[in-house]
PDB file of C-alpha atoms in Angstrom:
ATOM      1  CA  MET E   1    -280.338 194.218  43.795  1.00 52.00           C
ATOM      2  CA  GLU E   2    -281.527 191.321  45.920  1.00 53.00           C
ATOM      3  CA  GLU E   3    -283.637 188.422  44.699  1.00 51.00           C
ATOM      4  CA  GLY E   4    -286.804 189.639  46.434  1.00 52.00           C
ATOM      5  CA  GLU E   5    -286.562 192.985  44.716  1.00 53.00           C
ATOM      6  CA  VAL E   6    -286.679 191.432  41.252  1.00 50.00           C
ATOM      7  CA  ALA E   7    -290.298 190.353  41.679  1.00 50.00           C
ATOM      8  CA  GLU E   8    -291.278 193.789  42.970  1.00 53.00           C
ATOM      9  CA  ARG E   9    -289.841 195.732  40.045  1.00 55.00           C
ATOM     10  CA  LYS E  10    -292.326 197.735  38.052  1.00 55.00           C
ATOM     11  CA  ARG E  11    -293.547 195.797  35.045  1.00 56.00           C
ATOM     12  CA  ARG E  12    -295.224 197.362  32.054  1.00 55.00           C
ATOM     13  CA  GLY E  13    -298.954 197.817  32.557  1.00 56.00           C
ATOM     14  CA  GLU E  14    -298.918 197.750  36.360  1.00 57.00           C
ATOM     15  CA  ASP E  15    -298.721 201.498  36.811  1.00 57.00           C
ATOM     16  CA  PRO E  16    -302.016 203.303  36.048  1.00 55.00           C
ATOM     17  CA  ALA E  17    -299.980 206.270  34.829  1.00 56.00           C
ATOM     18  CA  ASP E  18    -298.125 204.091  32.331  1.00 54.00           C
ATOM     19  CA  ASP E  19    -298.362 205.852  28.981  1.00 55.00           C
ATOM     20  CA  ASN E  20    -297.848 202.573  27.109  1.00 54.00           C
ATOM     21  CA  LEU E  21    -301.263 201.277  28.141  1.00 53.00           C
ATOM     22  CA  ASN E  22    -302.837 203.006  25.157  1.00 54.00           C
ATOM     23  CA  ASP E  23    -300.886 201.033  22.587  1.00 54.00           C
ATOM     24  CA  GLU E  24    -302.842 200.090  19.498  1.00 54.00           C
ATOM     25  CA  THR E  25    -304.375 196.648  19.674  1.00 53.00           C
ATOM     26  CA  PHE E  26    -306.079 194.580  17.003  1.00 53.00           C
ATOM     27  CA  GLU E  27    -309.504 195.614  18.289  1.00 52.00           C
ATOM     28  CA  ASP E  28    -308.543 199.287  17.988  1.00 50.00           C
ATOM     29  CA  ALA E  29    -307.378 198.770  14.412  1.00 50.00           C
ATOM     30  CA  VAL E  30    -310.713 197.327  13.241  1.00 50.00           C
ATOM     31  CA  GLU E  31    -312.760 200.273  12.065  1.00 51.00           C
ATOM     32  CA  ASP E  32    -316.127 198.665  11.509  1.00 52.00           C
ATOM     33  CA  GLU E  33    -316.677 195.097  12.680  1.00 51.00           C
ATOM     34  CA  ASP E  34    -319.776 194.654  10.496  1.00 52.00           C
ATOM     35  CA  ASP E  35    -317.765 195.284   7.319  1.00 53.00           C
ATOM     36  CA  VAL E  36    -314.957 192.932   8.374  1.00 51.00           C
ATOM     37  CA  ALA E  37    -317.339 190.148   9.436  1.00 53.00           C
ATOM     38  CA  ASP E  38    -318.930 190.071   5.967  1.00 55.00           C
ATOM     39  CA  GLU E  39    -315.603 189.542   4.201  1.00 54.00           C
ATOM     40  CA  PRO E  40    -314.678 186.005   3.078  1.00 55.00           C
ATOM     41  CA  VAL E  41    -311.942 184.069   4.838  1.00 54.00           C
ATOM     42  CA  SER E  42    -309.353 182.085   2.909  1.00 55.00           C
ATOM     43  CA  ARG E  43    -308.411 178.460   3.737  1.00 60.00           C
ATOM     44  CA  GLY E  44    -305.454 179.566   5.847  1.00 58.00           C
ATOM     45  CA  GLY E  45    -307.660 181.596   8.168  1.00 54.00           C
ATOM     46  CA  THR E  46    -306.386 184.960   7.004  1.00 55.00           C
ATOM     47  CA  ALA E  47    -309.111 187.428   6.192  1.00 55.00           C
ATOM     48  CA  THR E  48    -309.072 188.396   2.547  1.00 52.00           C
ATOM     49  CA  LEU E  49    -310.151 191.992   2.453  1.00 52.00           C
ATOM     50  CA  SER E  50    -310.753 192.590  -1.222  1.00 53.00           C
ATOM     51  CA  LYS E  51    -312.669 195.636  -2.362  1.00 50.00           C
ATOM     52  CA  ALA E  52    -313.885 196.447  -5.799  1.00 49.00           C
ATOM     53  CA  LYS E  53    -312.010 199.132  -7.686  1.00 51.00           C
ATOM     54  CA  THR E  54    -315.238 201.043  -8.148  1.00 51.00           C
ATOM     55  CA  GLU E  55    -315.583 201.447  -4.380  1.00 52.00           C
ATOM     56  CA  GLU E  56    -312.091 202.900  -4.164  1.00 52.00           C
ATOM     57  CA  ALA E  57    -312.766 205.337  -6.971  1.00 53.00           C
ATOM     58  CA  ASP E  58    -316.148 206.423  -5.556  1.00 54.00           C
ATOM     59  CA  SER E  59    -314.992 207.096  -1.978  1.00 55.00           C
ATOM     60  CA  PRO E  60    -313.661 210.658  -1.764  1.00 56.00           C
ATOM     61  CA  SER E  61    -312.892 210.253   1.957  1.00 58.00           C
ATOM     62  CA  LYS E  62    -309.937 207.967   1.232  1.00 62.00           C
ATOM     63  CA  GLU E  63    -307.316 210.286  -0.134  1.00 67.00           C
ATOM     64  CA  LYS E  64    -304.012 208.781  -1.170  1.00 75.00           C
ATOM     65  CA  LYS E  65    -301.130 209.652   1.135  1.00 74.00           C
ATOM     66  CA  PRO E  66    -298.060 211.098  -0.541  1.00 77.00           C
ATOM     67  CA  ARG E  67    -295.380 208.472  -1.011  1.00 82.00           C
ATOM     68  CA  ARG E  68    -292.373 209.053   1.198  1.00 83.00           C
ATOM     69  CA  GLY E  69    -288.802 208.732   0.048  1.00 89.00           C
ATOM     70  CA  PRO E  70    -286.483 205.913   1.091  1.00 89.00           C
ATOM     71  CA  PHE E  71    -284.654 208.051   3.675  1.00 92.00           C
ATOM     72  CA  ALA E  72    -287.909 209.124   5.323  1.00 92.00           C
ATOM     73  CA  ARG E  73    -289.042 205.497   5.520  1.00 93.00           C
ATOM     74  CA  LEU E  74    -285.657 204.450   6.914  1.00 94.00           C
ATOM     75  CA  GLY E  75    -285.809 207.227   9.511  1.00 94.00           C
ATOM     76  CA  ARG E  76    -289.312 206.174  10.524  1.00 95.00           C
ATOM     77  CA  PHE E  77    -288.160 202.561  10.823  1.00 96.00           C
ATOM     78  CA  PHE E  78    -285.329 203.503  13.203  1.00 95.00           C
ATOM     79  CA  ARG E  79    -287.644 205.742  15.279  1.00 96.00           C
ATOM     80  CA  GLU E  80    -290.051 202.819  15.669  1.00 96.00           C
ATOM     81  CA  VAL E  81    -287.188 200.453  16.594  1.00 96.00           C
ATOM     82  CA  VAL E  82    -286.031 202.848  19.324  1.00 96.00           C
ATOM     83  CA  ALA E  83    -289.602 203.219  20.588  1.00 96.00           C
ATOM     84  CA  GLU E  84    -289.979 199.426  20.825  1.00 95.00           C
ATOM     85  CA  LEU E  85    -286.606 199.032  22.568  1.00 94.00           C
ATOM     86  CA  ARG E  86    -287.735 201.517  25.224  1.00 93.00           C
ATOM     87  CA  LYS E  87    -290.626 199.183  26.059  1.00 95.00           C
ATOM     88  CA  VAL E  88    -288.270 196.261  26.744  1.00 93.00           C
ATOM     89  CA  ILE E  89    -287.650 195.375  30.375  1.00 93.00           C
ATOM     90  CA  TRP E  90    -283.892 194.910  30.404  1.00 91.00           C
ATOM     91  CA  PRO E  91    -282.321 192.520  32.936  1.00 94.00           C
ATOM     92  CA  THR E  92    -280.078 193.907  35.650  1.00 96.00           C
ATOM     93  CA  ARG E  93    -276.399 193.020  35.691  1.00 97.00           C
ATOM     94  CA  ASN E  94    -276.992 190.426  38.425  1.00 97.00           C
ATOM     95  CA  GLU E  95    -279.854 188.814  36.478  1.00 97.00           C
ATOM     96  CA  LEU E  96    -277.759 188.767  33.310  1.00 97.00           C
ATOM     97  CA  LEU E  97    -274.853 187.053  35.056  1.00 98.00           C
ATOM     98  CA  THR E  98    -277.227 184.512  36.614  1.00 98.00           C
ATOM     99  CA  TYR E  99    -278.901 183.711  33.286  1.00 97.00           C
ATOM    100  CA  THR E 100    -275.517 183.412  31.586  1.00 98.00           C
ATOM    101  CA  ALA E 101    -274.229 181.015  34.259  1.00 98.00           C
ATOM    102  CA  VAL E 102    -277.367 178.875  33.962  1.00 98.00           C
ATOM    103  CA  VAL E 103    -276.949 178.598  30.189  1.00 98.00           C
ATOM    104  CA  ILE E 104    -273.254 177.738  30.425  1.00 98.00           C
ATOM    105  CA  VAL E 105    -273.886 175.047  33.076  1.00 98.00           C
ATOM    106  CA  PHE E 106    -276.767 173.576  31.041  1.00 98.00           C
ATOM    107  CA  VAL E 107    -274.655 173.415  27.871  1.00 98.00           C
ATOM    108  CA  ALA E 108    -271.768 171.802  29.793  1.00 98.00           C
ATOM    109  CA  VAL E 109    -274.081 169.146  31.255  1.00 98.00           C
ATOM    110  CA  MET E 110    -275.598 168.383  27.836  1.00 98.00           C
ATOM    111  CA  MET E 111    -272.126 168.161  26.248  1.00 98.00           C
ATOM    112  CA  THR E 112    -271.073 165.687  28.938  1.00 98.00           C
ATOM    113  CA  ILE E 113    -274.151 163.520  28.354  1.00 98.00           C
ATOM    114  CA  VAL E 114    -273.625 163.481  24.583  1.00 98.00           C
ATOM    115  CA  ALA E 115    -269.892 162.758  24.956  1.00 98.00           C
ATOM    116  CA  LEU E 116    -270.577 159.823  27.298  1.00 98.00           C
ATOM    117  CA  LEU E 117    -273.220 158.406  24.959  1.00 98.00           C
ATOM    118  CA  ASP E 118    -270.863 158.789  21.998  1.00 98.00           C
ATOM    119  CA  PHE E 119    -268.049 157.058  23.878  1.00 98.00           C
ATOM    120  CA  GLY E 120    -270.371 154.247  25.002  1.00 97.00           C
ATOM    121  CA  PHE E 121    -271.784 153.640  21.524  1.00 97.00           C
ATOM    122  CA  ALA E 122    -268.283 153.695  19.995  1.00 96.00           C
ATOM    123  CA  LYS E 123    -267.042 151.090  22.478  1.00 96.00           C
ATOM    124  CA  GLY E 124    -270.187 148.990  21.887  1.00 96.00           C
ATOM    125  CA  ILE E 125    -269.799 149.058  18.095  1.00 96.00           C
ATOM    126  CA  LEU E 126    -266.097 148.172  18.351  1.00 96.00           C
ATOM    127  CA  ALA E 127    -266.938 145.272  20.698  1.00 95.00           C
ATOM    128  CA  ILE E 128    -269.584 143.926  18.298  1.00 95.00           C
ATOM    129  CA  PHE E 129    -267.874 144.506  14.913  1.00 93.00           C
ATOM    130  CA  GLY E 130    -264.268 145.064  16.096  1.00 79.00           C
TER     131      GLY E 130
END
């Protein structure tokens, strides 16, 4: 793959037929903004959604979901991990080799700078206190 082709690769969200465009966002998760806006906010900025126990007991619409076993929860976790990994845009082999070379060169340059500074300071200290 050439360099010009990298910029033209399909990125998530560019295709109108992309089925990942309907992912749940924070706005989708908020059921009723009026109820959330009336709730107090703690000092850290995190909304503290506390409801009275009487409200929970009086609302028949909120039925408790059956608790799943540890294997079902573990299976769900791995299904969600695989689903998230499918959304990742993985680098091509050429991109991976380029990124790896850049990191190795950067680390080598930084090691050289630190080694020269260390050598210079050691010689300076020996000249002063030697």
